[in-house]
JSON list of C-alpha atoms in Angstrom, two decimals:
[
{"chain": "A", "resi": 755, "resn": "MET", "atom": "CA", "xyz": [26.67, -4.92, -3.22]},
{"chain": "A", "resi": 756, "resn": "LYS", "atom": "CA", "xyz": [30.02, -6.11, -1.86]},
{"chain": "A", "resi": 757, "resn": "ASN", "atom": "CA", "xyz": [29.07, -5.78, 1.82]},
{"chain": "A", "resi": 758, "resn": "LEU", "atom": "CA", "xyz": [25.95, -7.95, 1.52]},
{"chain": "A", "resi": 759, "resn": "GLU", "atom": "CA", "xyz": [25.97, -11.68, 2.24]},
{"chain": "A", "resi": 760, "resn": "TYR", "atom": "CA", "xyz": [22.38, -12.59, 1.46]},
{"chain": "A", "resi": 761, "resn": "SER", "atom": "CA", "xyz": [20.64, -14.12, -1.51]},
{"chain": "A", "resi": 762, "resn": "GLU", "atom": "CA", "xyz": [18.61, -11.80, -3.71]},
{"chain": "A", "resi": 763, "resn": "GLU", "atom": "CA", "xyz": [16.65, -14.79, -4.90]},
{"chain": "A", "resi": 764, "resn": "LYS", "atom": "CA", "xyz": [15.56, -15.67, -1.37]},
{"chain": "A", "resi": 765, "resn": "LEU", "atom": "CA", "xyz": [14.48, -12.12, -0.63]},
{"chain": "A", "resi": 766, "resn": "ARG", "atom": "CA", "xyz": [12.48, -11.99, -3.86]},
{"chain": "A", "resi": 767, "resn": "ARG", "atom": "CA", "xyz": [10.76, -15.26, -3.01]},
{"chain": "A", "resi": 768, "resn": "PHE", "atom": "CA", "xyz": [10.01, -14.05, 0.51]},
{"chain": "A", "resi": 769, "resn": "LYS", "atom": "CA", "xyz": [8.51, -10.83, -0.87]},
{"chain": "A", "resi": 770, "resn": "HIS", "atom": "CA", "xyz": [6.30, -12.87, -3.18]},
{"chain": "A", "resi": 771, "resn": "ASP", "atom": "CA", "xyz": [5.10, -15.11, -0.33]},
{"chain": "A", "resi": 772, "resn": "TYR", "atom": "CA", "xyz": [4.61, -12.11, 1.91]},
{"chain": "A", "resi": 773, "resn": "ARG", "atom": "CA", "xyz": [1.91, -10.81, -0.43]},
{"chain": "A", "resi": 774, "resn": "ASN", "atom": "CA", "xyz": [0.07, -14.11, -0.12]},
{"chain": "A", "resi": 775, "resn": "MET", "atom": "CA", "xyz": [0.29, -13.92, 3.65]},
{"chain": "A", "resi": 776, "resn": "LEU", "atom": "CA", "xyz": [-1.19, -10.43, 3.58]},
{"chain": "A", "resi": 777, "resn": "ILE", "atom": "CA", "xyz": [-4.16, -11.83, 1.67]},
{"chain": "A", "resi": 778, "resn": "SER", "atom": "CA", "xyz": [-4.58, -14.42, 4.43]},
{"chain": "A", "resi": 779, "resn": "LEU", "atom": "CA", "xyz": [-4.32, -11.66, 7.01]},
{"chain": "A", "resi": 780, "resn": "ARG", "atom": "CA", "xyz": [-7.14, -9.74, 5.33]},
{"chain": "A", "resi": 781, "resn": "ASN", "atom": "CA", "xyz": [-9.35, -12.83, 5.47]},
{"chain": "A", "resi": 782, "resn": "ALA", "atom": "CA", "xyz": [-8.49, -13.46, 9.11]},
{"chain": "A", "resi": 783, "resn": "ILE", "atom": "CA", "xyz": [-9.46, -9.92, 10.06]},
{"chain": "A", "resi": 784, "resn": "LYS", "atom": "CA", "xyz": [-12.90, -10.56, 8.62]},
{"chain": "A", "resi": 785, "resn": "GLU", "atom": "CA", "xyz": [-13.17, -13.59, 10.89]},
{"chain": "A", "resi": 786, "resn": "ASP", "atom": "CA", "xyz": [-11.92, -11.69, 13.96]},
{"chain": "A", "resi": 787, "resn": "ASN", "atom": "CA", "xyz": [-8.86, -13.93, 14.19]},
{"chain": "A", "resi": 788, "resn": "ASN", "atom": "CA", "xyz": [-6.39, -11.22, 13.19]},
{"chain": "A", "resi": 789, "resn": "ASP", "atom": "CA", "xyz": [-4.29, -11.38, 16.36]},
{"chain": "A", "resi": 790, "resn": "ILE", "atom": "CA", "xyz": [-3.59, -15.07, 15.84]},
{"chain": "A", "resi": 791, "resn": "LEU", "atom": "CA", "xyz": [-2.52, -14.66, 12.24]},
{"chain": "A", "resi": 792, "resn": "ILE", "atom": "CA", "xyz": [-0.48, -11.53, 12.91]},
{"chain": "A", "resi": 793, "resn": "ASN", "atom": "CA", "xyz": [1.52, -13.45, 15.53]},
{"chain": "A", "resi": 794, "resn": "LYS", "atom": "CA", "xyz": [2.07, -16.34, 13.12]},
{"chain": "A", "resi": 795, "resn": "LEU", "atom": "CA", "xyz": [3.07, -13.98, 10.33]},
{"chain": "A", "resi": 796, "resn": "ASP", "atom": "CA", "xyz": [5.50, -12.15, 12.59]},
{"chain": "A", "resi": 797, "resn": "ARG", "atom": "CA", "xyz": [7.16, -15.38, 13.75]},
{"chain": "A", "resi": 798, "resn": "TYR", "atom": "CA", "xyz": [7.48, -16.50, 10.15]},
{"chain": "A", "resi": 799, "resn": "SER", "atom": "CA", "xyz": [9.03, -13.16, 9.17]},
{"chain": "A", "resi": 800, "resn": "GLU", "atom": "CA", "xyz": [11.58, -13.44, 11.97]},
{"chain": "A", "resi": 801, "resn": "ASN", "atom": "CA", "xyz": [12.56, -16.95, 10.92]},
{"chain": "A", "resi": 802, "resn": "GLU", "atom": "CA", "xyz": [12.88, -16.02, 7.25]},
{"chain": "A", "resi": 803, "resn": "LEU", "atom": "CA", "xyz": [14.84, -12.82, 7.81]},
{"chain": "A", "resi": 804, "resn": "ASP", "atom": "CA", "xyz": [17.05, -14.04, 10.64]},
{"chain": "A", "resi": 805, "resn": "GLN", "atom": "CA", "xyz": [19.33, -16.15, 8.46]},
{"chain": "A", "resi": 806, "resn": "GLU", "atom": "CA", "xyz": [23.10, -15.78, 8.17]},
{"chain": "A", "resi": 807, "resn": "ASN", "atom": "CA", "xyz": [22.81, -14.44, 4.64]},
{"chain": "A", "resi": 808, "resn": "PHE", "atom": "CA", "xyz": [20.44, -11.72, 5.90]},
{"chain": "A", "resi": 809, "resn": "GLU", "atom": "CA", "xyz": [22.89, -10.52, 8.55]},
{"chain": "A", "resi": 810, "resn": "GLU", "atom": "CA", "xyz": [22.99, -6.99, 7.12]},
{"chain": "A", "resi": 811, "resn": "TYR", "atom": "CA", "xyz": [19.23, -6.61, 7.58]},
{"chain": "A", "resi": 812, "resn": "LYS", "atom": "CA", "xyz": [18.67, -8.43, 10.84]},
{"chain": "A", "resi": 813, "resn": "ASP", "atom": "CA", "xyz": [17.33, -5.17, 12.32]},
{"chain": "A", "resi": 814, "resn": "LEU", "atom": "CA", "xyz": [14.14, -5.71, 10.31]},
{"chain": "A", "resi": 815, "resn": "ILE", "atom": "CA", "xyz": [13.18, -8.30, 12.89]},
{"chain": "A", "resi": 816, "resn": "ARG", "atom": "CA", "xyz": [12.55, -5.48, 15.37]},
{"chain": "A", "resi": 817, "resn": "VAL", "atom": "CA", "xyz": [9.97, -3.91, 13.06]},
{"chain": "A", "resi": 818, "resn": "LYS", "atom": "CA", "xyz": [6.71, -5.38, 14.30]},
{"chain": "A", "resi": 819, "resn": "ASP", "atom": "CA", "xyz": [4.45, -2.93, 12.46]},
{"chain": "A", "resi": 820, "resn": "LEU", "atom": "CA", "xyz": [3.29, -5.04, 9.51]},
{"chain": "A", "resi": 821, "resn": "GLN", "atom": "CA", "xyz": [2.88, -2.32, 6.89]},
{"chain": "A", "resi": 822, "resn": "VAL", "atom": "CA", "xyz": [6.11, -0.54, 7.76]},
{"chain": "A", "resi": 823, "resn": "LYS", "atom": "CA", "xyz": [7.95, -3.87, 7.58]},
{"chain": "A", "resi": 824, "resn": "SER", "atom": "CA", "xyz": [6.36, -4.60, 4.19]},
{"chain": "A", "resi": 825, "resn": "ILE", "atom": "CA", "xyz": [7.38, -1.27, 2.64]},
{"chain": "A", "resi": 826, "resn": "LEU", "atom": "CA", "xyz": [10.92, -1.63, 4.03]},
{"chain": "A", "resi": 827, "resn": "ILE", "atom": "CA", "xyz": [11.31, -5.12, 2.56]},
{"chain": "A", "resi": 828, "resn": "SER", "atom": "CA", "xyz": [10.06, -3.91, -0.81]},
{"chain": "A", "resi": 829, "resn": "LYS", "atom": "CA", "xyz": [12.36, -0.87, -0.95]},
{"chain": "A", "resi": 830, "resn": "ILE", "atom": "CA", "xyz": [15.43, -2.74, 0.33]},
{"chain": "A", "resi": 831, "resn": "ASN", "atom": "CA", "xyz": [14.89, -5.29, -2.41]},
{"chain": "A", "resi": 832, "resn": "GLU", "atom": "CA", "xyz": [14.68, -2.51, -5.01]},
{"chain": "A", "resi": 833, "resn": "ILE", "atom": "CA", "xyz": [17.87, -0.90, -3.68]},
{"chain": "A", "resi": 834, "resn": "ASP", "atom": "CA", "xyz": [19.67, -4.22, -3.98]},
{"chain": "A", "resi": 835, "resn": "ARG", "atom": "CA", "xyz": [18.46, -4.77, -7.54]},
{"chain": "A", "resi": 836, "resn": "ASN", "atom": "CA", "xyz": [19.96, -1.40, -8.47]},
{"chain": "A", "resi": 837, "resn": "ASN", "atom": "CA", "xyz": [23.30, -2.20, -6.79]},
{"chain": "A", "resi": 838, "resn": "ILE", "atom": "CA", "xyz": [23.15, 0.85, -4.53]},
{"chain": "A", "resi": 839, "resn": "LYS", "atom": "CA", "xyz": [25.34, 0.98, -1.44]},
{"chain": "A", "resi": 840, "resn": "PHE", "atom": "CA", "xyz": [22.97, 0.82, 1.50]},
{"chain": "A", "resi": 841, "resn": "SER", "atom": "CA", "xyz": [22.72, 0.49, 5.26]},
{"chain": "A", "resi": 842, "resn": "PHE", "atom": "CA", "xyz": [19.71, 0.10, 7.55]},
{"chain": "A", "resi": 843, "resn": "GLU", "atom": "CA", "xyz": [19.52, 0.51, 11.32]},
{"chain": "A", "resi": 844, "resn": "CYS", "atom": "CA", "xyz": [16.73, -0.18, 13.78]},
{"chain": "A", "resi": 845, "resn": "ALA", "atom": "CA", "xyz": [17.78, -0.57, 17.41]},
{"chain": "A", "resi": 846, "resn": "THR", "atom": "CA", "xyz": [14.32, -0.58, 19.00]},
{"chain": "A", "resi": 847, "resn": "LYS", "atom": "CA", "xyz": [10.99, -2.35, 18.61]},
{"chain": "A", "resi": 848, "resn": "ILE", "atom": "CA", "xyz": [8.68, -0.58, 16.13]},
{"chain": "A", "resi": 849, "resn": "ASP", "atom": "CA", "xyz": [5.00, -1.16, 16.82]},
{"chain": "A", "resi": 850, "resn": "ASN", "atom": "CA", "xyz": [1.55, 0.40, 17.42]},
{"chain": "A", "resi": 851, "resn": "LEU", "atom": "CA", "xyz": [2.14, 3.26, 14.98]},
{"chain": "A", "resi": 852, "resn": "ASP", "atom": "CA", "xyz": [-1.47, 3.09, 13.83]},
{"chain": "A", "resi": 853, "resn": "LYS", "atom": "CA", "xyz": [-2.61, 4.62, 17.13]},
{"chain": "A", "resi": 854, "resn": "LEU", "atom": "CA", "xyz": [-1.83, 8.08, 15.77]},
{"chain": "A", "resi": 855, "resn": "VAL", "atom": "CA", "xyz": [-1.16, 7.82, 12.04]},
{"chain": "A", "resi": 856, "resn": "ASN", "atom": "CA", "xyz": [-3.12, 6.04, 9.34]},
{"chain": "A", "resi": 857, "resn": "PRO", "atom": "CA", "xyz": [-0.85, 3.13, 8.30]},
{"chain": "A", "resi": 858, "resn": "PHE", "atom": "CA", "xyz": [-1.44, 3.85, 4.61]},
{"chain": "A", "resi": 859, "resn": "ASP", "atom": "CA", "xyz": [-0.38, 7.49, 5.04]},
{"chain": "A", "resi": 860, "resn": "LEU", "atom": "CA", "xyz": [2.77, 6.41, 6.86]},
{"chain": "A", "resi": 861, "resn": "SER", "atom": "CA", "xyz": [3.57, 3.84, 4.17]},
{"chain": "A", "resi": 862, "resn": "ARG", "atom": "CA", "xyz": [3.12, 6.50, 1.48]},
{"chain": "A", "resi": 863, "resn": "ILE", "atom": "CA", "xyz": [5.48, 8.91, 3.23]},
{"chain": "A", "resi": 864, "resn": "ILE", "atom": "CA", "xyz": [8.18, 6.29, 3.82]},
{"chain": "A", "resi": 865, "resn": "GLY", "atom": "CA", "xyz": [7.73, 4.95, 0.28]},
{"chain": "A", "resi": 866, "resn": "ILE", "atom": "CA", "xyz": [8.09, 8.40, -1.31]},
{"chain": "A", "resi": 867, "resn": "ALA", "atom": "CA", "xyz": [11.21, 9.13, 0.72]},
{"chain": "A", "resi": 868, "resn": "PHE", "atom": "CA", "xyz": [12.77, 5.83, -0.40]},
{"chain": "A", "resi": 869, "resn": "ASP", "atom": "CA", "xyz": [11.72, 6.36, -4.02]},
{"chain": "A", "resi": 870, "resn": "ASN", "atom": "CA", "xyz": [13.39, 9.78, -4.15]},
{"chain": "A", "resi": 871, "resn": "ALA", "atom": "CA", "xyz": [16.59, 8.39, -2.63]},
{"chain": "A", "resi": 872, "resn": "ILE", "atom": "CA", "xyz": [16.62, 5.45, -5.04]},
{"chain": "A", "resi": 873, "resn": "GLU", "atom": "CA", "xyz": [16.02, 7.61, -8.11]},
{"chain": "A", "resi": 874, "resn": "GLU", "atom": "CA", "xyz": [18.83, 9.96, -7.13]},
{"chain": "A", "resi": 875, "resn": "SER", "atom": "CA", "xyz": [21.21, 7.04, -6.48]},
{"chain": "A", "resi": 876, "resn": "LYS", "atom": "CA", "xyz": [20.58, 5.07, -9.67]},
{"chain": "A", "resi": 877, "resn": "ASN", "atom": "CA", "xyz": [23.48, 5.14, -12.14]},
{"chain": "A", "resi": 878, "resn": "ASN", "atom": "CA", "xyz": [25.33, 7.41, -9.73]},
{"chain": "A", "resi": 879, "resn": "GLN", "atom": "CA", "xyz": [28.95, 6.51, -8.98]},
{"chain": "A", "resi": 880, "resn": "ILE", "atom": "CA", "xyz": [28.71, 8.10, -5.54]},
{"chain": "A", "resi": 881, "resn": "GLY", "atom": "CA", "xyz": [25.21, 6.74, -4.92]},
{"chain": "A", "resi": 882, "resn": "GLU", "atom": "CA", "xyz": [24.62, 5.67, -1.33]},
{"chain": "A", "resi": 883, "resn": "ILE", "atom": "CA", "xyz": [21.54, 5.40, 0.91]},
{"chain": "A", "resi": 884, "resn": "ASN", "atom": "CA", "xyz": [21.36, 5.11, 4.70]},
{"chain": "A", "resi": 885, "resn": "ALA", "atom": "CA", "xyz": [18.06, 4.53, 6.52]},
{"chain": "A", "resi": 886, "resn": "TYR", "atom": "CA", "xyz": [17.28, 4.61, 10.23]},
{"chain": "A", "resi": 887, "resn": "ILE", "atom": "CA", "xyz": [14.13, 4.12, 12.31]},
{"chain": "A", "resi": 888, "resn": "PHE", "atom": "CA", "xyz": [13.69, 4.48, 16.04]},
{"chain": "A", "resi": 889, "resn": "GLN", "atom": "CA", "xyz": [10.84, 4.37, 18.53]},
{"chain": "A", "resi": 890, "resn": "ASN", "atom": "CA", "xyz": [11.14, 5.47, 22.13]},
{"chain": "A", "resi": 891, "resn": "GLY", "atom": "CA", "xyz": [7.91, 5.47, 24.08]},
{"chain": "A", "resi": 892, "resn": "LYS", "atom": "CA", "xyz": [5.74, 8.11, 22.49]},
{"chain": "A", "resi": 893, "resn": "THR", "atom": "CA", "xyz": [8.20, 9.19, 19.81]},
{"chain": "A", "resi": 894, "resn": "PHE", "atom": "CA", "xyz": [8.88, 7.63, 16.38]},
{"chain": "A", "resi": 895, "resn": "THR", "atom": "CA", "xyz": [11.63, 8.73, 14.02]},
{"chain": "A", "resi": 896, "resn": "PHE", "atom": "CA", "xyz": [12.36, 7.69, 10.45]},
{"chain": "A", "resi": 897, "resn": "GLU", "atom": "CA", "xyz": [15.38, 9.14, 8.66]},
{"chain": "A", "resi": 898, "resn": "ILE", "atom": "CA", "xyz": [16.78, 8.41, 5.22]},
{"chain": "A", "resi": 899, "resn": "ARG", "atom": "CA", "xyz": [19.74, 10.11, 3.61]},
{"chain": "A", "resi": 900, "resn": "ASN", "atom": "CA", "xyz": [21.28, 9.81, 0.17]},
{"chain": "A", "resi": 901, "resn": "LYS", "atom": "CA", "xyz": [24.30, 11.31, -1.53]},
{"chain": "A", "resi": 902, "resn": "ILE", "atom": "CA", "xyz": [23.56, 13.92, -4.19]},
{"chain": "A", "resi": 903, "resn": "LYS", "atom": "CA", "xyz": [25.62, 15.23, -7.09]},
{"chain": "A", "resi": 904, "resn": "ASN", "atom": "CA", "xyz": [23.83, 18.56, -7.48]},
{"chain": "A", "resi": 905, "resn": "ILE", "atom": "CA", "xyz": [22.53, 20.52, -4.51]},
{"chain": "A", "resi": 906, "resn": "PRO", "atom": "CA", "xyz": [18.89, 21.64, -5.08]},
{"chain": "A", "resi": 907, "resn": "GLN", "atom": "CA", "xyz": [17.11, 24.52, -3.41]},
{"chain": "A", "resi": 908, "resn": "LEU", "atom": "CA", "xyz": [15.07, 23.09, -0.55]},
{"chain": "A", "resi": 909, "resn": "SER", "atom": "CA", "xyz": [12.24, 25.56, -1.12]},
{"chain": "A", "resi": 910, "resn": "LYS", "atom": "CA", "xyz": [11.81, 24.39, -4.73]},
{"chain": "A", "resi": 911, "resn": "ILE", "atom": "CA", "xyz": [11.92, 20.63, -4.29]},
{"chain": "A", "resi": 912, "resn": "GLN", "atom": "CA", "xyz": [8.74, 20.74, -2.17]},
{"chain": "A", "resi": 913, "resn": "GLN", "atom": "CA", "xyz": [6.73, 22.49, -4.88]},
{"chain": "A", "resi": 914, "resn": "THR", "atom": "CA", "xyz": [4.22, 20.55, -6.97]},
{"chain": "A", "resi": 915, "resn": "GLY", "atom": "CA", "xyz": [5.69, 19.73, -10.38]},
{"chain": "A", "resi": 916, "resn": "PHE", "atom": "CA", "xyz": [9.30, 20.41, -9.47]},
{"chain": "A", "resi": 917, "resn": "SER", "atom": "CA", "xyz": [11.75, 17.59, -10.04]},
{"chain": "A", "resi": 918, "resn": "THR", "atom": "CA", "xyz": [15.45, 17.25, -10.70]},
{"chain": "A", "resi": 919, "resn": "LYS", "atom": "CA", "xyz": [14.75, 13.98, -12.53]},
{"chain": "A", "resi": 920, "resn": "LYS", "atom": "CA", "xyz": [14.03, 13.80, -16.26]},
{"chain": "A", "resi": 921, "resn": "ASN", "atom": "CA", "xyz": [10.44, 12.95, -17.26]},
{"chain": "A", "resi": 922, "resn": "HIS", "atom": "CA", "xyz": [9.34, 12.98, -13.63]},
{"chain": "A", "resi": 923, "resn": "GLN", "atom": "CA", "xyz": [6.11, 14.50, -12.33]},
{"chain": "A", "resi": 924, "resn": "GLY", "atom": "CA", "xyz": [7.67, 15.94, -9.21]},
{"chain": "A", "resi": 925, "resn": "LEU", "atom": "CA", "xyz": [4.78, 15.08, -6.90]},
{"chain": "A", "resi": 926, "resn": "GLY", "atom": "CA", "xyz": [6.58, 13.19, -4.13]},
{"chain": "A", "resi": 927, "resn": "LEU", "atom": "CA", "xyz": [7.57, 15.81, -1.58]},
{"chain": "A", "resi": 928, "resn": "SER", "atom": "CA", "xyz": [4.54, 17.97, -2.28]},
{"chain": "A", "resi": 929, "resn": "ASN", "atom": "CA", "xyz": [2.37, 14.91, -1.57]},
{"chain": "A", "resi": 930, "resn": "ILE", "atom": "CA", "xyz": [4.20, 14.45, 1.73]},
{"chain": "A", "resi": 931, "resn": "ASN", "atom": "CA", "xyz": [3.54, 18.06, 2.62]},
{"chain": "A", "resi": 932, "resn": "GLN", "atom": "CA", "xyz": [-0.17, 17.51, 2.05]},
{"chain": "A", "resi": 933, "resn": "LEU", "atom": "CA", "xyz": [-0.24, 14.30, 4.08]},
{"chain": "A", "resi": 934, "resn": "LYS", "atom": "CA", "xyz": [1.48, 15.83, 7.08]},
{"chain": "A", "resi": 935, "resn": "GLN", "atom": "CA", "xyz": [-1.19, 18.52, 7.31]},
{"chain": "A", "resi": 936, "resn": "LYS", "atom": "CA", "xyz": [-3.56, 15.80, 8.56]},
{"chain": "A", "resi": 937, "resn": "TYR", "atom": "CA", "xyz": [-1.51, 15.18, 11.70]},
{"chain": "A", "resi": 938, "resn": "PRO", "atom": "CA", "xyz": [-0.60, 17.94, 14.19]},
{"chain": "A", "resi": 939, "resn": "THR", "atom": "CA", "xyz": [2.06, 15.75, 15.80]},
{"chain": "A", "resi": 940, "resn": "LEU", "atom": "CA", "xyz": [3.78, 14.64, 12.58]},
{"chain": "A", "resi": 941, "resn": "PHE", "atom": "CA", "xyz": [6.79, 16.67, 11.52]},
{"chain": "A", "resi": 942, "resn": "VAL", "atom": "CA", "xyz": [8.91, 16.44, 8.37]},
{"chain": "A", "resi": 943, "resn": "ASN", "atom": "CA", "xyz": [12.30, 18.06, 7.85]},
{"chain": "A", "resi": 944, "resn": "TYR", "atom": "CA", "xyz": [14.58, 18.30, 4.81]},
{"chain": "A", "resi": 945, "resn": "ARG", "atom": "CA", "xyz": [18.19, 19.37, 4.98]},
{"chain": "A", "resi": 946, "resn": "ILE", "atom": "CA", "xyz": [21.48, 19.08, 3.10]},
{"chain": "A", "resi": 947, "resn": "ASN", "atom": "CA", "xyz": [24.80, 18.37, 4.79]},
{"chain": "A", "resi": 948, "resn": "ASN", "atom": "CA", "xyz": [28.06, 17.65, 2.97]},
{"chain": "A", "resi": 949, "resn": "ASN", "atom": "CA", "xyz": [26.39, 16.41, -0.24]},
{"chain": "A", "resi": 950, "resn": "TRP", "atom": "CA", "xyz": [23.87, 14.33, 1.69]},
{"chain": "A", "resi": 951, "resn": "PHE", "atom": "CA", "xyz": [20.16, 14.99, 1.26]},
{"chain": "A", "resi": 952, "resn": "ILE", "atom": "CA", "xyz": [18.53, 14.12, 4.60]},
{"chain": "A", "resi": 953, "resn": "PHE", "atom": "CA", "xyz": [14.83, 13.44, 5.08]},
{"chain": "A", "resi": 954, "resn": "THR", "atom": "CA", "xyz": [13.56, 13.13, 8.65]},
{"chain": "A", "resi": 955, "resn": "LEU", "atom": "CA", "xyz": [10.07, 12.19, 9.84]},
{"chain": "A", "resi": 956, "resn": "ASN", "atom": "CA", "xyz": [9.15, 12.57, 13.52]},
{"chain": "A", "resi": 957, "resn": "ILE", "atom": "CA", "xyz": [5.87, 11.52, 15.12]},
{"chain": "A", "resi": 958, "resn": "VAL", "atom": "CA", "xyz": [5.18, 12.57, 18.70]},
{"chain": "A", "resi": 959, "resn": "GLY", "atom": "CA", "xyz": [2.49, 10.86, 20.75]},
{"chain": "A", "resi": 960, "resn": "VAL", "atom": "CA", "xyz": [2.68, 7.21, 19.69]},
{"chain": "A", "resi": 961, "resn": "ASP", "atom": "CA", "xyz": [1.45, 5.10, 22.59]},
{"chain": "A", "resi": 962, "resn": "GLU", "atom": "CA", "xyz": [3.77, 2.53, 24.05]}
]
């Protein structure tokens, strides 16, 4: 990616070490020292990501929610490996999302949205992905958009088994629809605008 000035090798090494730190975090939780280790892990993440060659992704520093940060790092790395044009924006601190939504459910939803965008953008000359997250008091928004060659019917892509991708199970968006039923204040929207497929997740009621 021509607009990136960071080392893929360093990001891959950081991702590898991050997994080890998560193992340490799990052990610390058992010992009731989780706050201490979370603070250490967060400071380490800021130092590792706030380098000149990570300038494009400096907004990740504002993501304090550990699991959201982890899934973002993983998916950004995958996007880079596939040479997909990409941008990421986060202008506010992201934290305390677990007060309303199970962190694993939120990670699944964000992961599925990224996976669909990545699959559509692979080997696509016009492939491009833009992601954006925002938290303002009691409201959290995640949006990801990707360019598409063929415009699908929105009613069909949410059905179990439907997929525009070859040899694909087509479970992603239907899984999201099932997950959102668990949360009355979680809303998902799909739309198409000028050959962009846009996925938006809104959560209302996240405590400050």
